[in-house]
XYZ file of C-alpha atoms in Angstrom:
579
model
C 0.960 -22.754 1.267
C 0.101 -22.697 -2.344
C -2.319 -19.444 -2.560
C -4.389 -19.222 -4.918
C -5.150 -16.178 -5.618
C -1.705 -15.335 -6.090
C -0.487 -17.657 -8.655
C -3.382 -15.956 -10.747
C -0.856 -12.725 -9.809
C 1.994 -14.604 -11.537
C 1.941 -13.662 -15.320
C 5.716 -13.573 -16.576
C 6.439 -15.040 -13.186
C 5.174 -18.657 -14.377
C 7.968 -19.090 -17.110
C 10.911 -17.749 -14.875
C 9.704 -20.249 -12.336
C 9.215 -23.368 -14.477
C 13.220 -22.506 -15.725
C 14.364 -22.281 -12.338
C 13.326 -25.666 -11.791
C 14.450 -26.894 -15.971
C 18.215 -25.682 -14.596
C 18.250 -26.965 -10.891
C 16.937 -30.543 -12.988
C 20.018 -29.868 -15.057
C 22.009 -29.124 -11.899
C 21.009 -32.645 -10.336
C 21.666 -34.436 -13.420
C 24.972 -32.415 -13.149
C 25.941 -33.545 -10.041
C 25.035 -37.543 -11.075
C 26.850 -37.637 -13.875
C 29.822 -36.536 -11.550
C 29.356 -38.916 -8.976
C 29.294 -41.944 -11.897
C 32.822 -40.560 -12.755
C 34.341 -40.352 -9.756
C 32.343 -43.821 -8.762
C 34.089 -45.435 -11.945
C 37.534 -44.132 -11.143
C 37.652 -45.333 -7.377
C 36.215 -48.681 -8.996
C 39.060 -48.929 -11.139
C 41.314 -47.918 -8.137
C 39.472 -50.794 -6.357
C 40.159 -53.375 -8.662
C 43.354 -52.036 -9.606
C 42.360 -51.151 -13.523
C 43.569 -47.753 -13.554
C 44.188 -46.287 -17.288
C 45.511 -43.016 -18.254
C 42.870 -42.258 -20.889
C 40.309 -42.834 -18.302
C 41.870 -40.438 -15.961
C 41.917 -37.607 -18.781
C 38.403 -38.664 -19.714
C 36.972 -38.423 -16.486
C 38.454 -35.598 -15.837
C 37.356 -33.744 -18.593
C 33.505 -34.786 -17.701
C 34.178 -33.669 -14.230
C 35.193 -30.163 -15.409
C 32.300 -30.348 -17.597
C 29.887 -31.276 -14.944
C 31.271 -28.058 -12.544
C 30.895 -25.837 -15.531
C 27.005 -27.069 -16.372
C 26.961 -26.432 -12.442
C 27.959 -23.351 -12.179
C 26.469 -21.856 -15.465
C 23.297 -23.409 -14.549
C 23.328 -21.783 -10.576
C 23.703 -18.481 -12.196
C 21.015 -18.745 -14.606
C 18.688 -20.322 -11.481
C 19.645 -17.313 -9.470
C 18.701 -14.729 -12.798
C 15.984 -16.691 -13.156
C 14.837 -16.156 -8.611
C 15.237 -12.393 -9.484
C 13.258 -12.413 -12.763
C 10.260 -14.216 -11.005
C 9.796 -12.231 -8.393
C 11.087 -9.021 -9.925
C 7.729 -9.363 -12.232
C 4.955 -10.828 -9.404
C 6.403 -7.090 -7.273
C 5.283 -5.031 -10.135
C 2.204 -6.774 -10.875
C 1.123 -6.716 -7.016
C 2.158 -3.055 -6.723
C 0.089 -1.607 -9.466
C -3.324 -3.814 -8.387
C -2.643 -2.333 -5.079
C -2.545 1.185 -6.840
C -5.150 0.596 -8.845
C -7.578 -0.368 -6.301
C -6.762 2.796 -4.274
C -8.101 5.049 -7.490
C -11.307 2.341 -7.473
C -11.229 3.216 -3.573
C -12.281 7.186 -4.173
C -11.035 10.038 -2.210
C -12.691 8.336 1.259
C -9.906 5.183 1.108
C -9.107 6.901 4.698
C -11.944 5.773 5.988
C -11.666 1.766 5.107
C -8.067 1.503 5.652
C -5.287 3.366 7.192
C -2.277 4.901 5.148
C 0.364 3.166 7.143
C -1.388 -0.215 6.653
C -1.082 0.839 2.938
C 2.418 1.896 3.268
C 2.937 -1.468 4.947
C 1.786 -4.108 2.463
C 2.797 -1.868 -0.347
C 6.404 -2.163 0.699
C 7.433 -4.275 3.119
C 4.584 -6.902 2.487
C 5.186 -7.057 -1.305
C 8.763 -7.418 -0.840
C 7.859 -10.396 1.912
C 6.576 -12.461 -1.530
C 9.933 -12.108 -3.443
C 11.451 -15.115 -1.365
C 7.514 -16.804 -2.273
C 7.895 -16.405 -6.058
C 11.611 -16.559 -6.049
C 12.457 -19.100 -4.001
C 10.120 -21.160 -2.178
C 7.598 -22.270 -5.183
C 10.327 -22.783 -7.562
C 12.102 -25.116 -4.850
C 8.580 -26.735 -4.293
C 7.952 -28.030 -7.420
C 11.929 -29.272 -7.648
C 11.218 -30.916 -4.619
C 8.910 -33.327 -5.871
C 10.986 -33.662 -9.628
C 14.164 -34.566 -8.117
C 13.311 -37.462 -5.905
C 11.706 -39.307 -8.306
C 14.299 -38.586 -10.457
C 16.858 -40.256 -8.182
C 14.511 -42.865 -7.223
C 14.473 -44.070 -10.792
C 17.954 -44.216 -10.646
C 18.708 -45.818 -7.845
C 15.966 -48.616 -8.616
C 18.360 -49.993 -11.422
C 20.931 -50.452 -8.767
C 19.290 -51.432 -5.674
C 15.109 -51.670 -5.540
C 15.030 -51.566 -1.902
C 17.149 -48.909 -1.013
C 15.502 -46.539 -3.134
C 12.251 -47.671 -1.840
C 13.450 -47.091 1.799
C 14.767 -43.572 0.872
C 11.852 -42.914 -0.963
C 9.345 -44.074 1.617
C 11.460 -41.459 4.626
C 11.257 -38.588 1.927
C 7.379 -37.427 2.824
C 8.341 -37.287 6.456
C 9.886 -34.063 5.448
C 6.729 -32.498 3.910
C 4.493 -34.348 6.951
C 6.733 -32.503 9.479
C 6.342 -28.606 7.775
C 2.624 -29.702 7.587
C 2.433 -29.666 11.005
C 4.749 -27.207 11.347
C 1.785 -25.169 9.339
C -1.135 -25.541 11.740
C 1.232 -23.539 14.469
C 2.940 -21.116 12.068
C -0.501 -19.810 10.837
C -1.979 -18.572 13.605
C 1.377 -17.336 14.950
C 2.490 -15.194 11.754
C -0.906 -13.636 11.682
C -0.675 -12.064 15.422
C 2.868 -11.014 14.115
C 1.497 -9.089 11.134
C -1.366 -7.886 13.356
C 1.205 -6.760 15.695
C 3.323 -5.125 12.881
C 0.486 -3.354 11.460
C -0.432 -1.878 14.794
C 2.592 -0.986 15.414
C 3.161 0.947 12.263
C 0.064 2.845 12.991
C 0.528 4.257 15.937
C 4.501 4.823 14.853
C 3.103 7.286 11.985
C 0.529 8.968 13.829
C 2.964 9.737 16.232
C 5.620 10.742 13.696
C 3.271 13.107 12.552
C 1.833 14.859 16.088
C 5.002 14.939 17.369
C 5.234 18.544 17.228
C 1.688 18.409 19.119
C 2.944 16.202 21.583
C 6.040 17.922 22.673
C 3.863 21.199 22.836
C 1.745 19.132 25.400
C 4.726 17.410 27.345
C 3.260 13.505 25.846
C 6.349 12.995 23.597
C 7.318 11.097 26.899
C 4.148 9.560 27.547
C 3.421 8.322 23.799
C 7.188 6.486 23.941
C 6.551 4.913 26.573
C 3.065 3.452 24.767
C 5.154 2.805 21.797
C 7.981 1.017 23.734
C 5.367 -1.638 25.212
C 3.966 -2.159 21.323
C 7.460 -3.081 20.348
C 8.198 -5.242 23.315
C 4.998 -6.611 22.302
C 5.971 -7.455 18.868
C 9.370 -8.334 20.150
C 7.677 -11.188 22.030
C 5.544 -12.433 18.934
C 8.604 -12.342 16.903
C 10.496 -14.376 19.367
C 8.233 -16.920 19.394
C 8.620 -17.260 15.417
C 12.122 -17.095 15.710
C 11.692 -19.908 18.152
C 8.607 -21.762 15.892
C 11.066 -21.952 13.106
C 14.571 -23.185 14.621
C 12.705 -26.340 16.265
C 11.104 -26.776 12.643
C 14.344 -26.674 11.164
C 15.952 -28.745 13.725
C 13.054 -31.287 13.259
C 13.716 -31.093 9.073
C 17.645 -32.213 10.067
C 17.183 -35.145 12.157
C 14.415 -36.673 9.357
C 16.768 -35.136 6.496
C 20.234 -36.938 7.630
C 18.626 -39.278 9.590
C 17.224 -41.074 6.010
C 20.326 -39.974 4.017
C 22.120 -42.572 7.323
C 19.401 -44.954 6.483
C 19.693 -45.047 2.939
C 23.671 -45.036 3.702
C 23.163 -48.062 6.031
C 21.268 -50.480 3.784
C 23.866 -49.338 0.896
C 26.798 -51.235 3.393
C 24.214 -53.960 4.230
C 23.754 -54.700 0.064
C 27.380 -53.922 -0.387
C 28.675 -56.471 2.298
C 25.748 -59.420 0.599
C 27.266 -58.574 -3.033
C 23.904 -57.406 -4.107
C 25.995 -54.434 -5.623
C 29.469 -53.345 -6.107
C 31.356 -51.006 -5.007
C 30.468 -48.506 -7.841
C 26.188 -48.938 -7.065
C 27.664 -48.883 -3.213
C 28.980 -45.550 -3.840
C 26.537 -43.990 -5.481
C 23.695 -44.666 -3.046
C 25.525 -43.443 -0.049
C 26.698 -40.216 -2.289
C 22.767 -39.857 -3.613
C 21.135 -40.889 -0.472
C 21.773 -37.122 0.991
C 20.443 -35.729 -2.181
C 16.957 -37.325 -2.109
C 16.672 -34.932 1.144
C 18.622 -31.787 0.291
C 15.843 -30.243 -1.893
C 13.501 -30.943 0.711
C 15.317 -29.762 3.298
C 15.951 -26.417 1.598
C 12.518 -26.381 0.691
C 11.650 -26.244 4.488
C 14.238 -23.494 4.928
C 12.107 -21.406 2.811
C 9.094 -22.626 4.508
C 9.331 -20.446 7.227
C 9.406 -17.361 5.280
C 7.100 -18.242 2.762
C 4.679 -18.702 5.336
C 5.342 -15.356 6.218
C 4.872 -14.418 2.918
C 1.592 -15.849 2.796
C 0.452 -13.912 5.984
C 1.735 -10.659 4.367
C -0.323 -11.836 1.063
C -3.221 -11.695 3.339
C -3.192 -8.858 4.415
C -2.629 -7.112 0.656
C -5.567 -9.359 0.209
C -7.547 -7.699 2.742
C -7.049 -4.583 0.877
C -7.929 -5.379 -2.275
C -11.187 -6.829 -1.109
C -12.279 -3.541 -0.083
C -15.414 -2.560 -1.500
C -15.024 0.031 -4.286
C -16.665 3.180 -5.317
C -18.623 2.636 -8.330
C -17.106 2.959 -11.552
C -20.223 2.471 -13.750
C -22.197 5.506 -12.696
C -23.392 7.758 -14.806
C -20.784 10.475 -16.397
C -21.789 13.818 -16.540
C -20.713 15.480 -20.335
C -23.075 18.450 -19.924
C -21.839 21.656 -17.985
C -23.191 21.417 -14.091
C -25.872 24.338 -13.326
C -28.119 23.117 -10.782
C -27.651 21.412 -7.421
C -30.743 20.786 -5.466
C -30.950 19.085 -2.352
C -34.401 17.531 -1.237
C -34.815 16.228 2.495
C -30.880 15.475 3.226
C -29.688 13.284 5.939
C -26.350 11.820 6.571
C -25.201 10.186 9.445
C -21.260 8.179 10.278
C -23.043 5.826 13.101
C -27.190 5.418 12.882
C -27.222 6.939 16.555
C -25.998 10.119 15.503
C -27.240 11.788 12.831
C -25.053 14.764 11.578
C -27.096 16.381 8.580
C -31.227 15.805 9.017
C -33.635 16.213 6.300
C -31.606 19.242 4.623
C -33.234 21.318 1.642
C -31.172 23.485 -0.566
C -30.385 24.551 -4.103
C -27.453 25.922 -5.825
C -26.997 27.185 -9.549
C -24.380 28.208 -11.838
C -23.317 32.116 -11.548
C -24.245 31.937 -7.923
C -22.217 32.057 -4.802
C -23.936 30.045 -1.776
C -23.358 29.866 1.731
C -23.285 27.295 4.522
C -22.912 29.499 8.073
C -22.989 27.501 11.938
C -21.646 26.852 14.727
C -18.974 24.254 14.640
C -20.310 20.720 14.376
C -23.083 22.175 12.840
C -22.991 19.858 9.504
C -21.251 22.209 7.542
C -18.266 20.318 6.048
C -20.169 17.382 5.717
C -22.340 18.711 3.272
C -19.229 19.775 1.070
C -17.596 15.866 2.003
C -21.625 14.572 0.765
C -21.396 16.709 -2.273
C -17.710 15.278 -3.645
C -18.443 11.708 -2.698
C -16.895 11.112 -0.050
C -19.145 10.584 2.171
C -21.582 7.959 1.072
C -24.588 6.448 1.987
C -27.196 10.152 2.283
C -30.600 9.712 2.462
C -32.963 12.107 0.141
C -32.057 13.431 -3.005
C -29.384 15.166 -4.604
C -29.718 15.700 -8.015
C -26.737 17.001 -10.453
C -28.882 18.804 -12.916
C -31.030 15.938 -14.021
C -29.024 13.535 -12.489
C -28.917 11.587 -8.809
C -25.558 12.343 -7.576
C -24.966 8.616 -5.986
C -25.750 7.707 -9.696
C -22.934 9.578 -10.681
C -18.926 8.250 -11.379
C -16.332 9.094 -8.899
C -14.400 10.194 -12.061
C -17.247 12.566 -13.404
C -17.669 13.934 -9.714
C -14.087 14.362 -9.225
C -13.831 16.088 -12.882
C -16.783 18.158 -12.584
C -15.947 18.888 -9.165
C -13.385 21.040 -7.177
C -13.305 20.905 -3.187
C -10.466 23.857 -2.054
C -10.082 23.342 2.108
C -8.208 24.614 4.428
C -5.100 21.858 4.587
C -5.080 21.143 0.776
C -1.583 19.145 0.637
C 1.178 20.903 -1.679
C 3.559 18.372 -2.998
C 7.509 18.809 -2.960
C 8.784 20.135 -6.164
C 8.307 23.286 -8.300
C 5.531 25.348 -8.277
C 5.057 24.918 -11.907
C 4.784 21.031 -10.646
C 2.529 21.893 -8.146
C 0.228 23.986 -10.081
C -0.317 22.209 -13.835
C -0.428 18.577 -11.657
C 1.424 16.755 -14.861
C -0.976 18.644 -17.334
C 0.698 20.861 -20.286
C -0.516 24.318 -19.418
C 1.364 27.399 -21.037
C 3.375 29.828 -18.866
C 1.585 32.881 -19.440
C -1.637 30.907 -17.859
C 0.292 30.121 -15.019
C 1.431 33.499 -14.628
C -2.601 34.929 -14.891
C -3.673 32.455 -11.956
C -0.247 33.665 -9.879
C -1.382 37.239 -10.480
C -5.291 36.642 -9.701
C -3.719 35.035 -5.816
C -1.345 37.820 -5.950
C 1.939 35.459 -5.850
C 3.602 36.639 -8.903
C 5.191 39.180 -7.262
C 6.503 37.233 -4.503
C 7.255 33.957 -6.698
C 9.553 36.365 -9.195
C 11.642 37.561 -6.744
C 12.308 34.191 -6.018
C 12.575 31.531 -9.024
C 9.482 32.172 -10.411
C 7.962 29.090 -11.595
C 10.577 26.664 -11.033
C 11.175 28.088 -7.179
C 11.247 24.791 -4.785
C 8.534 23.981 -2.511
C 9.063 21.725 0.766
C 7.142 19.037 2.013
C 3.787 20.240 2.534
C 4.647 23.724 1.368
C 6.601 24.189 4.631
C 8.935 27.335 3.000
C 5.465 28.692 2.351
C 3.406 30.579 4.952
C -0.152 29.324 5.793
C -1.793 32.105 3.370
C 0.837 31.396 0.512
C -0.063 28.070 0.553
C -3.570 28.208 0.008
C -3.372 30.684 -2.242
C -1.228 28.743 -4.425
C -3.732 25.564 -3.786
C -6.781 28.207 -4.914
C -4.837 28.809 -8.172
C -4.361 25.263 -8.637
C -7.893 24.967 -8.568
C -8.906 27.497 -10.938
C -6.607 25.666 -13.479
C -8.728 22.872 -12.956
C -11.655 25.245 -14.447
C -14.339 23.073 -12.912
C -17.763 23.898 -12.710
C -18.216 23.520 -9.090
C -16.400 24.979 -6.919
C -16.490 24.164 -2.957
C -15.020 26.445 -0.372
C -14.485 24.278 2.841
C -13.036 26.972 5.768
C -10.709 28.342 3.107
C -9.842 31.171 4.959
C -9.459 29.499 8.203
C -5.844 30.292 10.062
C -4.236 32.706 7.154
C -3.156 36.241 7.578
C -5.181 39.079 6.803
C -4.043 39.804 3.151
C -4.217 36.181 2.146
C -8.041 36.188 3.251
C -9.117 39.222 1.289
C -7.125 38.207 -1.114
C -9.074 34.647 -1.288
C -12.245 36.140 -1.355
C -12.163 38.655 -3.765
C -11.166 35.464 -6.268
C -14.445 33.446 -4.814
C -16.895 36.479 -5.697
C -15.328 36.805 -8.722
C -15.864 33.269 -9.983
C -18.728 32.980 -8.322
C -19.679 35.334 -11.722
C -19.095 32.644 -14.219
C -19.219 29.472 -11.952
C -21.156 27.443 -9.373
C -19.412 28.529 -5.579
C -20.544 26.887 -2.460
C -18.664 28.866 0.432
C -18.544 27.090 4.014
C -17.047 29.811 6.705
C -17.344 29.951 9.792
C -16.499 34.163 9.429
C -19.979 35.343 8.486
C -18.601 38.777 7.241
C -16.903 36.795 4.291
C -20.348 35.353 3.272
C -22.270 38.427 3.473
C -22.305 38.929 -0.316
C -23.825 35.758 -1.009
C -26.605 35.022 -3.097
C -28.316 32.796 -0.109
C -26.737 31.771 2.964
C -28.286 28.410 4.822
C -27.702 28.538 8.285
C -27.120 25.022 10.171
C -27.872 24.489 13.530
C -27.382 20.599 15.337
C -27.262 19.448 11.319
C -30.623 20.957 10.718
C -31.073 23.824 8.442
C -33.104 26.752 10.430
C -32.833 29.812 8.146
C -31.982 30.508 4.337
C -32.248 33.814 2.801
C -29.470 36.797 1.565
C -27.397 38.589 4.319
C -30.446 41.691 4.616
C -33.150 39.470 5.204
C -31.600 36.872 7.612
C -30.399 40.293 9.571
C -34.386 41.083 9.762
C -35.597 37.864 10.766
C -32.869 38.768 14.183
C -33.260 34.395 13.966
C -30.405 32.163 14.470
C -27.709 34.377 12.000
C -28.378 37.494 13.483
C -27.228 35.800 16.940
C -23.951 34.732 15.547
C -23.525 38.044 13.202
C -23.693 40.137 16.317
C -21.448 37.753 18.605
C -18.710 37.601 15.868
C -19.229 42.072 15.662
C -18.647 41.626 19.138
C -15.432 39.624 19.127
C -14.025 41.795 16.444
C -14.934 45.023 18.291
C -12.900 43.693 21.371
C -10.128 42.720 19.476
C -9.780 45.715 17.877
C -10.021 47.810 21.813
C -7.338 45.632 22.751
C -5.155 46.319 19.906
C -6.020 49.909 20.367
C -4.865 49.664 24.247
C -1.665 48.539 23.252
């Protein structure tokens, strides 16, 4: 129950715990002190020596003791928030940390709702951990044998009976443990899953209802929460017979320990004062213990949630140490490629190609050709090639994330625009003057459209939704020539826009394809036709390389798909005519 790995989380934490446990001491002794008084007073009442001093004194103390009480519950309760207030912040910046040390393919170790998950809801699972349940631990162990040293100087063997039931407690949440473990681990596995398909279906729901599945996928999802409605049951169920289990031992020794008090009491061993106390004291030695296993249930939770943040930050990382690239990038060459997601199916084999700064290149095929992947290979994303790709001097697996990202721009087709401004949107938290804004705007020709809206500070939706398809990635293209990288990676970026948007695009590629290094993937070969060299990919193997003329002699593999796409657009064009 004690983890580890995340007490080394605790920092701050550690004090705010330790005086949680200092106050609820000072509680206990609180609550002594008051049962002496009112001990002493129904004494005197006993033996009829009743003063009037007394009563004010003991009075006064008894006030005092409520006071210390109550001062000392608020400060315990500052102290819960404190404690776990601090372990939440630490926890949620490792876990954002270790998604920058994950790189731009996280998405391929983990899913995002998983992330959402123990970002959220699992971090907030350890407050009652921090807060409660570890400062209640160690006070479990202080105030027994606190009382016990007490009670010795009034009756030895009752405090060695009620000391001797007080592990019974511990004993029973131990085996309480072996169950709960396994249990809250199919729950979280449950919950995960759960979460998962919830998002995915969240987000295709449009897709869904288009296909008539809406039905269909709510059914699924109704059988995954029945599911976890059954796993939850059974840890509802786990925890009340643990609890019910912690009351029998709990009152059952505070009746013990009441028991032998009469026993003493009715042999003279001890007056009525020491035959108060224990019976008022025996309940006491099992209280913290019993609260203790009140929190058990969810810290045990906790844990499970801890585990699974765990799992996440033992992801391996990207490299951090590689090598980082000061020098402007002007030469990409690719010896002898391959790259493959499963060693039965190779997507990119033995691939040559070079590009160079003031050049625009070209990656043509059929879909599934390899053509993305090269672009995903180039950024880092995907790992793992085999061959050679060298960064002007450099190996590019030898190379940072960082400098790759830096050095680097990839511009696809669903390029995510943020809810805000556009001015938010396009400087990305950098301070980049107006006028510059307003020269990219013009270059994507939005700064006619954007002005006779609210220019700069105009409000995007989620995901650009107020946007059209071409207006977004027009505005994610001038985003990217802020960036001023020195590579420059066209992905399908004038896949699914309107007419105007895609000549639009492409005039700004074969412009900065003048001053910078431009890889173009399109599956339109009339947009590559200007290209310094086009590779054309067939089954992940390159089969021709040359300009637009001289692949059109060799009548090879890009002549086939040149004259099929003519062909298309011809018939298009007919049909438009017709109508």
């Amino acid at each position: 129950m004690v983890n580890k790995r995340l007490l080394k989380m605790m920092g701050k934490s550690k004090r705010y715990i330790w005086m949680t446990v200092f106050v609820n001491w000072l509680s206990l002794l609180a609550s002594i002190v008051f049962i002496y008084v009112a001990g002493t007073i129904l004494n005197d009442m006993f033996n009829d020596k009743v003063e009037a001093m007394r009563l004010v004194y003991a009075f006064l103390i008894v006030v005092g003791c409520i006071l210390i009480k109550y001062v000392t519950s608020i400060y315990a309760s500052k102290m819960t928030f404190l404690s776990s207030k601090d372990v939440k912040t630490v926890l949620r910046e490792t876990i954002y940390n270790k998604l920058n040390t994950l790189g731009v393919n996280y998405h391929q170790k983990i899913h995002t709702s998983s992330i959402i998950q123990v970002a959220i809801e699992g971090v907030e699972q350890l407050e009652t951990y921090f807060g409660a349940f570890l400062p209640q631990l160690f006070y479990s162990v202080l105030a027994p044998v606190t009382l016990f040293l007490l009670l010795t100087t009034i009756s030895f063997k009752a405090a060695i009976v009620l000391l001797i039931c007080v592990p019974l407690i511990p004993l029973s949440i131990v085996a309480v443990m072996k169950i709960a473990k396994k249990l809250l681990s199919r729950y979280w596995n449950r919950y995960t899953k759960l979460g998962d398909h919830f998002l995915e279906n969240i987000q295709g729901l449009t897709t869904l209802k288009i296909y008539q599945q809406d039905e269909a996928k709510a059914k699924q999802m109704d059988a995954e929460a029945q599911n976890f409605r059954k796993v939850t049951m059974k840890v509802l169920t786990m925890q009340l017979n643990s609890i019910a289990v912690m009351d029998i031992i709990a009152y059952g020794g505070a009746a013990i320990g009441t028991i032998i008090a009469i026993f003493e009491f009715q042999k003279g061993a001890i007056d009525f004062l020491g035959f108060f106390i224990i019976v008022m004291l025996s309940s006491e030695f099992f209280i913290p213990l019993r609260l203790l296993g009140s929190f058990f249930h969810v810290a045990m939770n906790s844990v499970a949630a801890s585990n699974k943040i765990f799992e996440l930050l033992d992801l391996p990382e990207s490299s951090q140490d590689g090598v980082s690239l000061s020098e402007t990038i002007t030469q990409i060459n690719a010896s002898d490629v391959s790259f493959a997601y499963e060693k039965q199916r190779g997507i990119l084999k033995n691939i040559t190609f070079s590009a160079s700064k003031d050049k625009l290149v070209a990656f043509v095929g059929e879909s599934g050709s390899g053509k993305s992947s090269i672009a995903k290979v180039l950024m880092g994303m995907n790992k793992g090639y085999q061959g050679s790709i060298t960064v002007n001097a450099h190996e590019l697996s030898s190379l940072s994330d960082a400098s790759i990202m830096q050095k680097m721009t990839l511009i696809s087709n669903n390029n995510y625009v943020f809810k805000g401004s556009v001015r938010e949107n396009l400087t990305m938290g950098k301070s980049i003057s107006d006028q510059r804004l307003y020269d990219v705007l013009r270059q994507v020709k939005l700064y006619d459209f954007l002005m006779s809206l609210d220019g700069l500070d105009t409000k995007l939706l989620q995901q650009g939704n107020n946007l059209s398809g071409g207006q977004k990635q027009r505005l994610t293209i001038a985003r990217a020539l802020l960036k001023d990288s020195d590579v420059y990676i066209f992905d399908e970026a004038t896949s699914n826009i309107d007419v105007e948007s895609e000549t639009t695009i492409m005039e700004v590629i074969y412009n900065l394809a003048k001053s910078k290094m431009v890889i173009m993937i399109s599956h339109r070969l009339a947009n590559v036709e200007g290209a310094n060299c086009i590779y054309v990919l067939k089954d992940g193997k390159l089969v021709e390389s040359g300009s637009h003329q001289e692949l059109m002699h060799k009548q090879g593999q890009y002549f086939m798909l040149h004259n099929q796409q003519s062909q298309l657009e011809q018939y298009s064009r007919k049909d438009v005519q017709y109508e």
